[in-house]
PDB file of C-alpha atoms and ligand atoms in Angstrom:
ATOM      1  CA  MET A  13       5.024  -5.938   4.692  1.00 45.00           C
ATOM      2  CA  SER A  14       5.210  -2.629   6.507  1.00 55.00           C
ATOM      3  CA  GLY A  15       6.773   0.786   6.484  1.00 83.00           C
ATOM      4  CA  GLY A  16       5.256   2.260   3.341  1.00 96.00           C
ATOM      5  CA  PRO A  17       1.996   4.208   3.050  1.00 98.00           C
ATOM      6  CA  ARG A  18      -1.088   2.658   4.617  1.00 98.00           C
ATOM      7  CA  THR A  19      -2.915   1.089   1.703  1.00 98.00           C
ATOM      8  CA  VAL A  20      -6.490  -0.160   1.598  1.00 98.00           C
ATOM      9  CA  VAL A  21      -7.683  -2.369  -1.264  1.00 99.00           C
ATOM     10  CA  LEU A  22     -11.373  -2.335  -2.268  1.00 98.00           C
ATOM     11  CA  VAL A  23     -12.725  -5.547  -3.761  1.00 98.00           C
ATOM     12  CA  SER A  24     -15.952  -7.257  -4.773  1.00 98.00           C
ATOM     13  CA  GLY A  25     -15.013 -10.694  -6.000  1.00 97.00           C
ATOM     14  CA  ASP A  26     -12.156 -13.048  -6.709  1.00 98.00           C
ATOM     15  CA  GLY A  27      -9.354 -10.709  -5.744  1.00 98.00           C
ATOM     16  CA  SER A  28      -6.667 -11.981  -8.092  1.00 98.00           C
ATOM     17  CA  ASN A  29      -5.269  -8.443  -8.315  1.00 98.00           C
ATOM     18  CA  LEU A  30      -5.354  -8.217  -4.539  1.00 98.00           C
ATOM     19  CA  GLN A  31      -3.360 -11.468  -4.464  1.00 98.00           C
ATOM     20  CA  ALA A  32      -0.748 -10.030  -6.822  1.00 98.00           C
ATOM     21  CA  ILE A  33      -0.432  -7.008  -4.503  1.00 98.00           C
ATOM     22  CA  LEU A  34      -0.200  -9.207  -1.385  1.00 98.00           C
ATOM     23  CA  ASP A  35       2.453 -11.376  -3.056  1.00 98.00           C
ATOM     24  CA  GLN A  36       4.595  -8.441  -4.148  1.00 97.00           C
ATOM     25  CA  ALA A  37       4.299  -6.766  -0.761  1.00 97.00           C
ATOM     26  CA  GLY A  38       5.064 -10.078   0.960  1.00 95.00           C
ATOM     27  CA  ARG A  39       8.288 -10.494  -0.957  1.00 95.00           C
ATOM     28  CA  GLY A  40       9.339  -6.923  -0.262  1.00 93.00           C
ATOM     29  CA  ALA A  41       8.943  -5.707  -3.849  1.00 94.00           C
ATOM     30  CA  LEU A  42       6.155  -3.306  -2.924  1.00 97.00           C
ATOM     31  CA  ASP A  43       6.771  -1.019   0.003  1.00 97.00           C
ATOM     32  CA  ILE A  44       3.293  -0.505   1.390  1.00 98.00           C
ATOM     33  CA  THR A  45       1.569  -1.236   4.676  1.00 98.00           C
ATOM     34  CA  LEU A  46      -1.546  -3.237   3.876  1.00 98.00           C
ATOM     35  CA  ALA A  47      -3.921  -1.564   6.289  1.00 98.00           C
ATOM     36  CA  GLY A  48      -7.030  -3.423   5.176  1.00 98.00           C
ATOM     37  CA  VAL A  49      -9.213  -4.918   2.508  1.00 98.00           C
ATOM     38  CA  ILE A  50     -12.825  -3.751   2.144  1.00 98.00           C
ATOM     39  CA  SER A  51     -15.440  -5.757   0.278  1.00 98.00           C
ATOM     40  CA  ASP A  52     -18.920  -4.547  -0.664  1.00 98.00           C
ATOM     41  CA  ARG A  53     -20.300  -8.029   0.082  1.00 97.00           C
ATOM     42  CA  PRO A  54     -19.551 -10.956   2.399  1.00 98.00           C
ATOM     43  CA  GLY A  55     -18.309 -14.362   1.312  1.00 98.00           C
ATOM     44  CA  VAL A  56     -16.034 -13.405  -1.561  1.00 98.00           C
ATOM     45  CA  ARG A  57     -12.701 -15.056  -2.231  1.00 98.00           C
ATOM     46  CA  ALA A  58     -10.868 -11.727  -1.909  1.00 98.00           C
ATOM     47  CA  LEU A  59     -11.766 -11.589   1.803  1.00 98.00           C
ATOM     48  CA  GLU A  60     -10.277 -15.051   2.282  1.00 98.00           C
ATOM     49  CA  ARG A  61      -7.101 -13.964   0.531  1.00 98.00           C
ATOM     50  CA  ALA A  62      -6.838 -10.964   2.888  1.00 98.00           C
ATOM     51  CA  THR A  63      -7.405 -13.092   5.977  1.00 98.00           C
ATOM     52  CA  ASN A  64      -4.843 -15.655   4.815  1.00 98.00           C
ATOM     53  CA  ALA A  65      -2.324 -12.824   4.511  1.00 98.00           C
ATOM     54  CA  LEU A  66      -3.267 -11.547   8.001  1.00 98.00           C
ATOM     55  CA  VAL A  67      -4.603  -8.303   6.567  1.00 98.00           C
ATOM     56  CA  PRO A  68      -7.754  -6.897   8.258  1.00 98.00           C
ATOM     57  CA  ALA A  69     -10.748  -7.846   6.106  1.00 98.00           C
ATOM     58  CA  VAL A  70     -13.835  -5.652   6.438  1.00 98.00           C
ATOM     59  CA  VAL A  71     -17.262  -5.917   4.806  1.00 98.00           C
ATOM     60  CA  VAL A  72     -19.178  -2.739   4.079  1.00 97.00           C
ATOM     61  CA  ASN A  73     -22.295  -4.549   2.996  1.00 96.00           C
ATOM     62  CA  TYR A  74     -24.092  -2.703   0.231  1.00 95.00           C
ATOM     63  CA  ALA A  75     -27.104  -4.970   0.706  1.00 93.00           C
ATOM     64  CA  ALA A  76     -27.565  -3.777   4.319  1.00 90.00           C
ATOM     65  CA  PRO A  77     -30.321  -1.285   5.112  1.00 88.00           C
ATOM     66  CA  GLY A  78     -29.362   2.353   5.359  1.00 83.00           C
ATOM     67  CA  GLY A  79     -29.689   3.536   1.804  1.00 87.00           C
ATOM     68  CA  ARG A  80     -27.067   4.991  -0.466  1.00 86.00           C
ATOM     69  CA  GLU A  81     -26.053   7.772   1.911  1.00 88.00           C
ATOM     70  CA  GLY A  82     -25.652   5.392   4.830  1.00 92.00           C
ATOM     71  CA  ILE A  83     -23.402   3.063   2.828  1.00 94.00           C
ATOM     72  CA  ALA A  84     -21.328   5.956   1.530  1.00 93.00           C
ATOM     73  CA  THR A  85     -20.820   7.163   5.090  1.00 95.00           C
ATOM     74  CA  ARG A  86     -19.866   3.693   6.299  1.00 96.00           C
ATOM     75  CA  LEU A  87     -17.344   3.246   3.507  1.00 97.00           C
ATOM     76  CA  THR A  88     -15.776   6.641   4.166  1.00 97.00           C
ATOM     77  CA  GLU A  89     -15.656   6.023   7.922  1.00 98.00           C
ATOM     78  CA  THR A  90     -14.072   2.625   7.407  1.00 98.00           C
ATOM     79  CA  LEU A  91     -11.319   4.119   5.237  1.00 98.00           C
ATOM     80  CA  HIS A  92     -10.717   6.758   7.893  1.00 98.00           C
ATOM     81  CA  GLU A  93     -10.641   4.170  10.683  1.00 98.00           C
ATOM     82  CA  LEU A  94      -8.087   2.178   8.703  1.00 98.00           C
ATOM     83  CA  ARG A  95      -6.141   5.438   8.237  1.00 98.00           C
ATOM     84  CA  ALA A  96      -5.794   4.862   4.517  1.00 98.00           C
ATOM     85  CA  ASP A  97      -3.143   6.921   2.752  1.00 98.00           C
ATOM     86  CA  LEU A  98      -3.737   5.151  -0.561  1.00 98.00           C
ATOM     87  CA  VAL A  99      -6.906   3.507  -1.887  1.00 98.00           C
ATOM     88  CA  ILE A 100      -6.603   0.779  -4.483  1.00 99.00           C
ATOM     89  CA  LEU A 101      -9.701  -0.329  -6.400  1.00 98.00           C
ATOM     90  CA  ALA A 102      -9.244  -3.935  -7.446  1.00 98.00           C
ATOM     91  CA  GLY A 103     -12.453  -5.149  -9.012  1.00 97.00           C
ATOM     92  CA  PHE A 104     -14.647  -3.001  -6.749  1.00 97.00           C
ATOM     93  CA  MET A 105     -18.011  -2.953  -8.518  1.00 95.00           C
ATOM     94  CA  ARG A 106     -19.538   0.148  -6.935  1.00 95.00           C
ATOM     95  CA  ILE A 107     -19.599   3.815  -7.752  1.00 93.00           C
ATOM     96  CA  LEU A 108     -17.791   5.698  -5.001  1.00 96.00           C
ATOM     97  CA  PRO A 109     -19.176   8.770  -3.243  1.00 94.00           C
ATOM     98  CA  GLY A 110     -17.967  11.915  -4.987  1.00 95.00           C
ATOM     99  CA  ALA A 111     -16.577  13.418  -1.794  1.00 96.00           C
ATOM    100  CA  LEU A 112     -14.451  10.321  -1.221  1.00 97.00           C
ATOM    101  CA  VAL A 113     -13.038  10.467  -4.728  1.00 97.00           C
ATOM    102  CA  GLU A 114     -12.170  14.124  -4.143  1.00 97.00           C
ATOM    103  CA  GLU A 115     -10.584  13.375  -0.789  1.00 98.00           C
ATOM    104  CA  TYR A 116      -8.330  10.728  -2.319  1.00 98.00           C
ATOM    105  CA  ARG A 117      -7.664  12.453  -5.644  1.00 97.00           C
ATOM    106  CA  GLY A 118      -4.096  11.567  -6.609  1.00 98.00           C
ATOM    107  CA  ARG A 119      -4.054   8.778  -4.002  1.00 98.00           C
ATOM    108  CA  MET A 120      -6.639   6.434  -5.502  1.00 98.00           C
ATOM    109  CA  LEU A 121      -5.976   4.034  -8.388  1.00 98.00           C
ATOM    110  CA  ASN A 122      -8.110   1.660 -10.431  1.00 98.00           C
ATOM    111  CA  VAL A 123      -7.359  -1.069 -12.933  1.00 98.00           C
ATOM    112  CA  HIS A 124      -9.776  -1.328 -15.843  1.00 98.00           C
ATOM    113  CA  PRO A 125      -9.818  -4.166 -18.379  1.00 98.00           C
ATOM    114  CA  SER A 126      -9.493  -2.135 -21.572  1.00 98.00           C
ATOM    115  CA  LEU A 127      -7.105   0.167 -23.325  1.00 98.00           C
ATOM    116  CA  LEU A 128      -8.728   3.343 -22.041  1.00 98.00           C
ATOM    117  CA  PRO A 129     -10.162   5.617 -23.340  1.00 97.00           C
ATOM    118  CA  HIS A 130     -11.674   2.678 -25.285  1.00 98.00           C
ATOM    119  CA  TYR A 131     -14.471   0.802 -23.539  1.00 98.00           C
ATOM    120  CA  PRO A 132     -15.131   2.384 -20.175  1.00 97.00           C
ATOM    121  CA  GLY A 133     -17.801   0.442 -18.265  1.00 97.00           C
ATOM    122  CA  LEU A 134     -18.640  -3.251 -18.439  1.00 97.00           C
ATOM    123  CA  GLN A 135     -18.279  -6.116 -20.955  1.00 98.00           C
ATOM    124  CA  THR A 136     -15.042  -4.789 -22.343  1.00 98.00           C
ATOM    125  CA  TYR A 137     -13.822  -8.117 -23.757  1.00 98.00           C
ATOM    126  CA  ARG A 138     -17.052  -8.785 -25.582  1.00 98.00           C
ATOM    127  CA  ARG A 139     -17.116  -5.270 -26.983  1.00 98.00           C
ATOM    128  CA  ALA A 140     -13.511  -5.472 -28.205  1.00 98.00           C
ATOM    129  CA  LEU A 141     -14.115  -8.863 -29.848  1.00 98.00           C
ATOM    130  CA  GLN A 142     -17.346  -7.696 -31.465  1.00 98.00           C
ATOM    131  CA  ALA A 143     -15.609  -4.617 -32.847  1.00 98.00           C
ATOM    132  CA  GLY A 144     -12.893  -6.834 -34.367  1.00 98.00           C
ATOM    133  CA  ASP A 145     -10.156  -4.995 -32.457  1.00 98.00           C
ATOM    134  CA  ARG A 146      -6.629  -6.224 -33.070  1.00 98.00           C
ATOM    135  CA  GLU A 147      -5.512  -5.473 -29.559  1.00 98.00           C
ATOM    136  CA  HIS A 148      -6.992  -5.254 -26.104  1.00 98.00           C
ATOM    137  CA  GLY A 149      -5.609  -4.872 -22.622  1.00 98.00           C
ATOM    138  CA  ALA A 150      -5.845  -3.167 -19.276  1.00 98.00           C
ATOM    139  CA  THR A 151      -5.129   0.286 -17.926  1.00 98.00           C
ATOM    140  CA  VAL A 152      -4.161   1.482 -14.453  1.00 98.00           C
ATOM    141  CA  HIS A 153      -5.403   5.023 -13.951  1.00 98.00           C
ATOM    142  CA  PHE A 154      -5.950   7.648 -11.298  1.00 98.00           C
ATOM    143  CA  VAL A 155      -9.577   7.775 -10.165  1.00 98.00           C
ATOM    144  CA  ILE A 156     -11.557  10.930 -10.852  1.00 97.00           C
ATOM    145  CA  PRO A 157     -15.305  11.463 -10.469  1.00 95.00           C
ATOM    146  CA  GLU A 158     -16.086  10.395 -14.058  1.00 94.00           C
ATOM    147  CA  LEU A 159     -16.208   6.614 -14.383  1.00 93.00           C
ATOM    148  CA  ASP A 160     -13.091   4.986 -15.918  1.00 93.00           C
ATOM    149  CA  ALA A 161     -11.972   8.364 -17.202  1.00 95.00           C
ATOM    150  CA  GLY A 162      -9.012   9.272 -15.002  1.00 96.00           C
ATOM    151  CA  PRO A 163      -5.591   9.810 -16.542  1.00 97.00           C
ATOM    152  CA  GLY A 164      -3.771   6.620 -17.489  1.00 98.00           C
ATOM    153  CA  ILE A 165      -0.516   5.552 -15.857  1.00 98.00           C
ATOM    154  CA  ILE A 166       0.377   2.181 -17.329  1.00 98.00           C
ATOM    155  CA  GLN A 167      -1.238  -0.118 -19.901  1.00 98.00           C
ATOM    156  CA  TYR A 168      -0.812  -3.777 -20.675  1.00 98.00           C
ATOM    157  CA  ARG A 169      -1.485  -4.631 -24.302  1.00 98.00           C
ATOM    158  CA  VAL A 170      -2.242  -8.012 -25.804  1.00 98.00           C
ATOM    159  CA  PRO A 171      -2.826  -8.817 -29.459  1.00 98.00           C
ATOM    160  CA  VAL A 172      -6.246 -10.328 -30.105  1.00 98.00           C
ATOM    161  CA  ARG A 173      -5.577 -13.769 -31.593  1.00 97.00           C
ATOM    162  CA  ALA A 174      -7.717 -15.658 -34.070  1.00 95.00           C
ATOM    163  CA  GLY A 175     -10.034 -17.828 -32.017  1.00 96.00           C
ATOM    164  CA  ASP A 176      -9.819 -15.651 -28.906  1.00 97.00           C
ATOM    165  CA  THR A 177     -12.939 -15.761 -26.744  1.00 98.00           C
ATOM    166  CA  VAL A 178     -14.045 -13.575 -23.860  1.00 98.00           C
ATOM    167  CA  ASP A 179     -12.527 -16.134 -21.481  1.00 98.00           C
ATOM    168  CA  SER A 180      -9.187 -16.504 -23.247  1.00 98.00           C
ATOM    169  CA  LEU A 181      -8.773 -12.773 -23.639  1.00 98.00           C
ATOM    170  CA  ARG A 182      -9.753 -12.152 -20.032  1.00 98.00           C
ATOM    171  CA  ALA A 183      -7.213 -14.690 -18.781  1.00 98.00           C
ATOM    172  CA  ARG A 184      -4.360 -13.116 -20.761  1.00 98.00           C
ATOM    173  CA  VAL A 185      -5.295  -9.549 -19.819  1.00 98.00           C
ATOM    174  CA  ARG A 186      -5.736 -10.489 -16.164  1.00 98.00           C
ATOM    175  CA  ARG A 187      -2.181 -11.920 -16.077  1.00 98.00           C
ATOM    176  CA  GLY A 188      -0.999  -8.551 -17.334  1.00 98.00           C
ATOM    177  CA  GLU A 189      -2.974  -6.666 -14.695  1.00 98.00           C
ATOM    178  CA  HIS A 190      -1.056  -8.623 -12.087  1.00 98.00           C
ATOM    179  CA  GLN A 191       2.171  -7.193 -13.514  1.00 98.00           C
ATOM    180  CA  ILE A 192       1.205  -3.590 -14.091  1.00 98.00           C
ATOM    181  CA  TYR A 193      -0.910  -2.901 -11.020  1.00 98.00           C
ATOM    182  CA  PRO A 194       1.724  -3.626  -8.346  1.00 98.00           C
ATOM    183  CA  ARG A 195       4.184  -1.654 -10.452  1.00 98.00           C
ATOM    184  CA  ALA A 196       1.993   1.466 -10.515  1.00 98.00           C
ATOM    185  CA  ILE A 197       1.252   1.120  -6.805  1.00 98.00           C
ATOM    186  CA  ALA A 198       4.977   0.877  -6.089  1.00 98.00           C
ATOM    187  CA  TRP A 199       5.566   4.125  -8.000  1.00 98.00           C
ATOM    188  CA  LEU A 200       2.812   5.864  -6.077  1.00 98.00           C
ATOM    189  CA  ALA A 201       3.966   4.502  -2.724  1.00 98.00           C
ATOM    190  CA  ALA A 202       7.525   5.600  -3.393  1.00 98.00           C
ATOM    191  CA  GLY A 203       6.395   9.131  -4.278  1.00 98.00           C
ATOM    192  CA  ARG A 204       7.539   8.710  -7.897  1.00 98.00           C
ATOM    193  CA  LEU A 205       4.022   9.096  -9.290  1.00 98.00           C
ATOM    194  CA  ALA A 206       1.730  12.072  -8.819  1.00 98.00           C
ATOM    195  CA  LEU A 207      -1.373  13.716 -10.237  1.00 98.00           C
ATOM    196  CA  ARG A 208      -1.060  17.495 -10.527  1.00 97.00           C
ATOM    197  CA  ASP A 209      -3.832  19.567 -12.103  1.00 95.00           C
ATOM    198  CA  GLY A 210      -5.036  16.537 -14.049  1.00 95.00           C
ATOM    199  CA  VAL A 211      -1.541  15.723 -15.325  1.00 97.00           C
ATOM    200  CA  VAL A 212       0.302  12.523 -14.450  1.00 98.00           C
ATOM    201  CA  LEU A 213       3.906  12.994 -13.373  1.00 98.00           C
ATOM    202  CA  LEU A 214       6.312  10.071 -13.201  1.00 98.00           C
ATOM    203  CA  ASP A 215       9.699  10.908 -11.711  1.00 98.00           C
ATOM    204  CA  GLY A 216       8.819  14.555 -12.184  1.00 97.00           C
ATOM    205  CA  GLU A 217       8.214  14.194 -15.931  1.00 98.00           C
ATOM    206  CA  ARG A 218       4.829  14.643 -17.541  1.00 98.00           C
ATOM    207  CA  LEU A 219       3.389  11.340 -18.743  1.00 97.00           C
ATOM    208  CA  SER A 220       1.338  12.303 -21.782  1.00 95.00           C
ATOM    209  CA  THR A 221       0.494   8.681 -22.600  1.00 97.00           C
ATOM    210  CA  PRO A 222       0.563   5.700 -20.257  1.00 98.00           C
ATOM    211  CA  VAL A 223       3.670   3.533 -19.984  1.00 98.00           C
ATOM    212  CA  VAL A 224       3.065   0.508 -22.243  1.00 98.00           C
ATOM    213  CA  VAL A 225       3.872  -3.092 -21.387  1.00 98.00           C
ATOM    214  CA  ASN A 226       3.309  -5.589 -24.188  1.00 98.00           C
ATOM    215  CA  GLU A 227       2.392  -9.204 -23.656  1.00 96.00           C
ATOM    216  CA  GLU A 228       5.398 -11.453 -24.197  1.00 89.00           C
ATOM    217  CA  PRO A 229       4.883 -13.551 -27.326  1.00 83.00           C
ATOM    218  CA  ALA A 230       3.902 -17.130 -26.409  1.00 75.00           C
ATOM    219  CA  SER A 231       6.887 -19.452 -26.513  1.00 66.00           C
ATOM    220  CA  PRO A 232       6.669 -21.919 -29.409  1.00 67.00           C
ATOM    221  CA  VAL A 233       5.314 -25.342 -28.537  1.00 66.00           C
ATOM    222  CA  LYS A 234       8.027 -27.945 -29.025  1.00 61.00           C
TER     223      LYS A 234
HETATM  224  C1  GRF B  22     -10.220  -7.029 -13.186  1.00 66.56           C
HETATM  225  O1  GRF B  22     -10.406  -7.472 -14.486  1.00 66.56           O
HETATM  226  C2  GRF B  22     -10.137  -5.528 -13.174  1.00 66.56           C
HETATM  227  O2  GRF B  22      -9.634  -5.015 -14.369  1.00 66.56           O
HETATM  228  C3  GRF B  22     -11.572  -5.122 -13.032  1.00 66.56           C
HETATM  229  O3  GRF B  22     -12.145  -6.097 -12.193  1.00 66.56           O
HETATM  230  C4  GRF B  22     -11.426  -7.315 -12.312  1.00 66.56           C
HETATM  231  C5  GRF B  22     -11.057  -7.755 -10.926  1.00 66.56           C
HETATM  232  O4  GRF B  22     -10.540  -9.039 -10.905  1.00 66.56           O
HETATM  233  N1  GRF B  22     -11.652  -3.774 -12.523  1.00 66.56           N
HETATM  234  P1  GRF B  22      -9.951  -9.628  -9.542  1.00 66.56           P
HETATM  235  O5  GRF B  22     -11.088  -9.595  -8.528  1.00 66.56           O
HETATM  236  O6  GRF B  22      -8.792  -8.806  -9.128  1.00 66.56           O
HETATM  237  O7  GRF B  22      -9.566 -11.043  -9.881  1.00 66.56           O
END
Protein backbone atom coordinates (compact mmCIF):
# COMPACT_ATOMS: atom_id res chain seq x y z
CA MET A 1 0.00 0.00 0.00
CA SER A 2 2.79 2.44 -0.73
CA GLY A 3 4.83 4.02 -3.46
CA GLY A 4 2.18 6.07 -5.25
CA PRO A 5 1.15 9.66 -4.50
CA ARG A 6 0.33 10.50 -0.90
CA THR A 7 -3.45 10.43 -0.77
CA VAL A 8 -5.71 11.80 1.95
CA VAL A 9 -9.39 10.83 2.07
CA LEU A 10 -11.92 13.23 3.64
CA VAL A 11 -14.98 11.63 5.21
CA SER A 12 -17.97 12.39 7.41
CA GLY A 13 -19.81 9.14 7.90
CA ASP A 14 -19.92 5.49 7.00
CA GLY A 15 -16.92 5.47 4.69
CA SER A 16 -18.00 2.72 2.32
CA ASN A 17 -16.15 4.50 -0.49
CA LEU A 18 -13.12 4.80 1.74
CA GLN A 19 -13.35 1.04 2.30
CA ALA A 20 -13.43 0.39 -1.45
CA ILE A 21 -10.29 2.54 -1.80
CA LEU A 22 -8.55 0.77 1.11
CA ASP A 23 -9.44 -2.63 -0.35
CA GLN A 24 -8.17 -1.81 -3.83
CA ALA A 25 -4.98 -0.27 -2.46
CA GLY A 26 -4.52 -3.25 -0.14
CA ARG A 27 -4.67 -5.70 -3.01
CA GLY A 28 -2.25 -3.64 -5.08
CA ALA A 29 -4.82 -2.53 -7.67
CA LEU A 30 -4.49 1.12 -6.69
CA ASP A 31 -1.00 2.52 -6.47
CA ILE A 32 -1.36 5.19 -3.82
CA THR A 33 0.15 5.82 -0.41
CA LEU A 34 -2.73 6.30 2.00
CA ALA A 35 -1.31 9.16 4.02
CA GLY A 36 -4.38 9.73 6.16
CA VAL A 37 -8.10 9.96 6.61
CA ILE A 38 -9.66 13.18 7.93
CA SER A 39 -13.15 13.31 9.40
CA ASP A 40 -15.08 16.46 10.27
CA ARG A 41 -16.48 14.72 13.36
CA PRO A 42 -15.41 12.05 15.86
CA GLY A 43 -16.99 8.63 16.24
CA VAL A 44 -17.82 7.83 12.63
CA ARG A 45 -17.40 4.40 11.10
CA ALA A 46 -15.00 5.75 8.47
CA LEU A 47 -12.43 6.52 11.19
CA GLU A 48 -12.67 2.92 12.41
CA ARG A 49 -12.13 1.66 8.88
CA ALA A 50 -8.99 3.82 8.59
CA THR A 51 -7.63 2.63 11.93
CA ASN A 52 -8.31 -1.01 11.03
CA ALA A 53 -6.27 -0.49 7.87
CA LEU A 54 -3.47 1.17 9.89
CA VAL A 55 -3.99 4.47 8.11
CA PRO A 56 -3.61 7.62 10.29
CA ALA A 57 -7.10 8.79 11.25
CA VAL A 58 -7.46 12.47 12.15
CA VAL A 59 -10.49 14.46 13.33
CA VAL A 60 -10.76 18.10 12.37
CA ASN A 61 -13.79 18.72 14.51
CA TYR A 62 -16.12 21.24 12.93
CA ALA A 63 -18.05 21.47 16.20
CA ALA A 64 -14.95 22.75 18.05
CA PRO A 65 -14.67 26.45 18.88
CA GLY A 66 -12.63 28.60 16.55
CA GLY A 67 -15.14 29.64 13.96
CA ARG A 68 -15.14 29.01 10.26
CA GLU A 69 -11.71 30.52 9.65
CA GLY A 70 -10.12 28.50 12.43
CA ILE A 71 -11.53 25.23 11.09
CA ALA A 72 -10.46 26.07 7.55
CA THR A 73 -6.94 26.73 8.79
CA ARG A 74 -6.86 23.49 10.77
CA LEU A 75 -8.04 21.46 7.80
CA THR A 76 -5.48 23.04 5.49
CA GLU A 77 -2.68 22.57 8.04
CA THR A 78 -3.64 18.95 8.55
CA LEU A 79 -3.48 18.26 4.81
CA HIS A 80 -0.08 19.93 4.69
CA GLU A 81 1.18 17.97 7.70
CA LEU A 82 0.06 14.76 6.01
CA ARG A 83 1.86 15.97 2.87
CA ALA A 84 -1.14 15.23 0.69
CA ASP A 85 -0.49 15.04 -3.04
CA LEU A 86 -4.07 14.02 -3.78
CA VAL A 87 -7.26 14.79 -1.84
CA ILE A 88 -10.22 12.46 -2.18
CA LEU A 89 -13.63 13.59 -0.93
CA ALA A 90 -15.62 10.52 0.05
CA GLY A 91 -18.85 11.65 1.64
CA PHE A 92 -17.28 14.75 3.20
CA MET A 93 -20.26 16.93 4.10
CA ARG A 94 -18.55 20.31 4.36
CA ILE A 95 -17.82 23.13 1.98
CA LEU A 96 -14.06 23.45 1.60
CA PRO A 97 -12.14 26.72 1.89
CA GLY A 98 -11.75 28.30 -1.54
CA ALA A 99 -7.98 28.60 -1.21
CA LEU A 100 -7.70 24.88 -0.51
CA VAL A 101 -9.76 24.00 -3.56
CA GLU A 102 -7.48 26.24 -5.63
CA GLU A 103 -4.36 24.71 -4.14
CA TYR A 104 -5.51 21.20 -5.03
CA ARG A 105 -7.17 22.02 -8.36
CA GLY A 106 -6.58 19.01 -10.61
CA ARG A 107 -5.56 16.91 -7.59
CA MET A 108 -8.87 16.77 -5.74
CA LEU A 109 -11.77 14.46 -6.64
CA ASN A 110 -15.31 13.99 -5.37
CA VAL A 111 -17.98 11.38 -5.92
CA HIS A 112 -21.53 12.69 -6.12
CA PRO A 113 -24.65 10.50 -6.16
CA SER A 114 -26.24 11.77 -9.36
CA LEU A 115 -25.62 11.94 -13.06
CA LEU A 116 -24.15 15.44 -12.97
CA PRO A 117 -24.99 18.08 -14.09
CA HIS A 118 -28.38 16.78 -12.84
CA TYR A 119 -29.04 17.20 -9.13
CA PRO A 120 -26.08 18.90 -7.51
CA GLY A 121 -26.58 19.18 -3.74
CA LEU A 122 -28.53 16.91 -1.42
CA GLN A 123 -31.45 14.45 -1.67
CA THR A 124 -30.51 13.33 -5.14
CA TYR A 125 -32.32 9.98 -4.99
CA ARG A 126 -35.56 11.53 -3.83
CA ARG A 127 -35.35 14.22 -6.48
CA ALA A 128 -34.69 11.70 -9.27
CA LEU A 129 -37.57 9.48 -8.14
CA GLN A 130 -39.94 12.43 -7.81
CA ALA A 131 -39.03 13.62 -11.30
CA GLY A 132 -39.80 10.14 -12.68
CA ASP A 133 -36.28 9.81 -14.11
CA ARG A 134 -35.56 6.57 -15.94
CA GLU A 135 -31.96 6.49 -14.86
CA HIS A 136 -29.84 7.69 -11.98
CA GLY A 137 -26.28 7.15 -10.88
CA ALA A 138 -23.09 8.67 -9.59
CA THR A 139 -20.36 10.86 -11.00
CA VAL A 140 -16.69 11.22 -10.08
CA HIS A 141 -15.52 14.73 -10.89
CA PHE A 142 -12.67 17.14 -10.32
CA VAL A 143 -13.45 19.60 -7.53
CA ILE A 144 -13.73 23.28 -8.42
CA PRO A 145 -15.00 26.12 -6.23
CA GLU A 146 -18.62 25.74 -7.40
CA LEU A 147 -20.39 22.93 -5.55
CA ASP A 148 -20.75 19.64 -7.49
CA ALA A 149 -19.94 21.46 -10.71
CA GLY A 150 -16.44 20.28 -11.60
CA PRO A 151 -15.83 18.44 -14.86
CA GLY A 152 -16.94 14.82 -14.85
CA ILE A 153 -14.51 11.93 -15.24
CA ILE A 154 -16.54 8.75 -14.91
CA GLN A 155 -20.23 8.00 -14.31
CA TYR A 156 -22.04 4.92 -13.13
CA ARG A 157 -25.56 4.63 -14.49
CA VAL A 158 -28.40 2.52 -13.19
CA PRO A 159 -31.89 2.21 -14.65
CA VAL A 160 -34.60 3.26 -12.22
CA ARG A 161 -36.78 0.18 -11.73
CA ALA A 162 -40.48 0.07 -10.97
CA GLY A 163 -40.79 -0.04 -7.21
CA ASP A 164 -37.39 1.55 -6.58
CA THR A 165 -37.20 3.53 -3.34
CA VAL A 166 -34.60 5.97 -2.07
CA ASP A 167 -32.98 3.08 -0.18
CA SER A 168 -32.93 0.60 -3.05
CA LEU A 169 -31.62 3.17 -5.49
CA ARG A 170 -28.99 4.35 -3.03
CA ALA A 171 -27.76 0.79 -2.45
CA ARG A 172 -27.37 0.10 -6.18
CA VAL A 173 -25.70 3.44 -6.92
CA ARG A 174 -23.38 3.09 -3.93
CA ARG A 175 -22.17 -0.30 -5.25
CA GLY A 176 -21.31 1.47 -8.48
CA GLU A 177 -19.44 4.24 -6.68
CA HIS A 178 -17.21 1.56 -5.21
CA GLN A 179 -16.26 0.53 -8.75
CA ILE A 180 -15.79 3.89 -10.41
CA TYR A 181 -14.10 5.84 -7.64
CA PRO A 182 -11.01 3.64 -7.19
CA ARG A 183 -10.75 3.50 -10.98
CA ALA A 184 -10.65 7.30 -11.34
CA ILE A 185 -8.19 7.59 -8.45
CA ALA A 186 -5.95 5.00 -10.11
CA TRP A 187 -5.94 7.06 -13.32
CA LEU A 188 -5.06 10.21 -11.42
CA ALA A 189 -2.38 8.49 -9.35
CA ALA A 190 -0.80 7.00 -12.45
CA GLY A 191 -0.68 10.41 -14.16
CA ARG A 192 -3.17 9.27 -16.83
CA LEU A 193 -5.79 11.82 -15.79
CA ALA A 194 -5.37 15.58 -15.69
CA LEU A 195 -7.33 18.81 -15.57
CA ARG A 196 -5.97 21.48 -17.91
CA ASP A 197 -7.74 24.82 -18.30
CA GLY A 198 -11.01 23.26 -17.19
CA VAL A 199 -10.67 20.35 -19.62
CA VAL A 200 -10.33 16.73 -18.51
CA LEU A 201 -7.59 14.78 -20.25
CA LEU A 202 -7.43 11.00 -20.05
CA ASP A 203 -4.32 9.47 -21.59
CA GLY A 204 -3.71 12.81 -23.27
CA GLU A 205 -7.11 12.85 -25.00
CA ARG A 206 -9.82 15.36 -24.20
CA LEU A 207 -12.72 13.75 -22.35
CA SER A 208 -15.73 15.75 -23.49
CA THR A 209 -18.17 13.52 -21.59
CA PRO A 210 -17.42 11.25 -18.64
CA VAL A 211 -16.56 7.60 -19.19
CA VAL A 212 -19.80 5.64 -18.63
CA VAL A 213 -20.12 2.39 -16.71
CA ASN A 214 -23.56 0.80 -16.78
CA GLU A 215 -24.96 -1.35 -14.02
CA GLU A 216 -24.82 -5.02 -14.96
CA PRO A 217 -28.35 -6.35 -15.47
CA ALA A 218 -29.46 -8.42 -12.45
CA SER A 219 -29.01 -12.12 -13.08
CA PRO A 220 -32.36 -13.92 -13.43
CA VAL A 221 -33.62 -15.63 -10.30
CA LYS A 222 -33.72 -19.38 -10.85
C1 LIG B 1 -21.82 8.69 -1.25
O1 LIG B 1 -23.11 8.44 -1.71
C2 LIG B 1 -21.20 9.78 -2.08
O2 LIG B 1 -21.71 9.82 -3.38
C3 LIG B 1 -21.61 11.02 -1.35
O3 LIG B 1 -21.59 10.66 0.01
C4 LIG B 1 -21.81 9.27 0.15
C5 LIG B 1 -20.71 8.72 1.00
O4 LIG B 1 -20.94 7.41 1.38
N1 LIG B 1 -20.73 12.11 -1.70
P1 LIG B 1 -19.80 6.61 2.17
O5 LIG B 1 -19.53 7.39 3.44
O6 LIG B 1 -18.61 6.49 1.30
O7 LIG B 1 -20.43 5.27 2.47
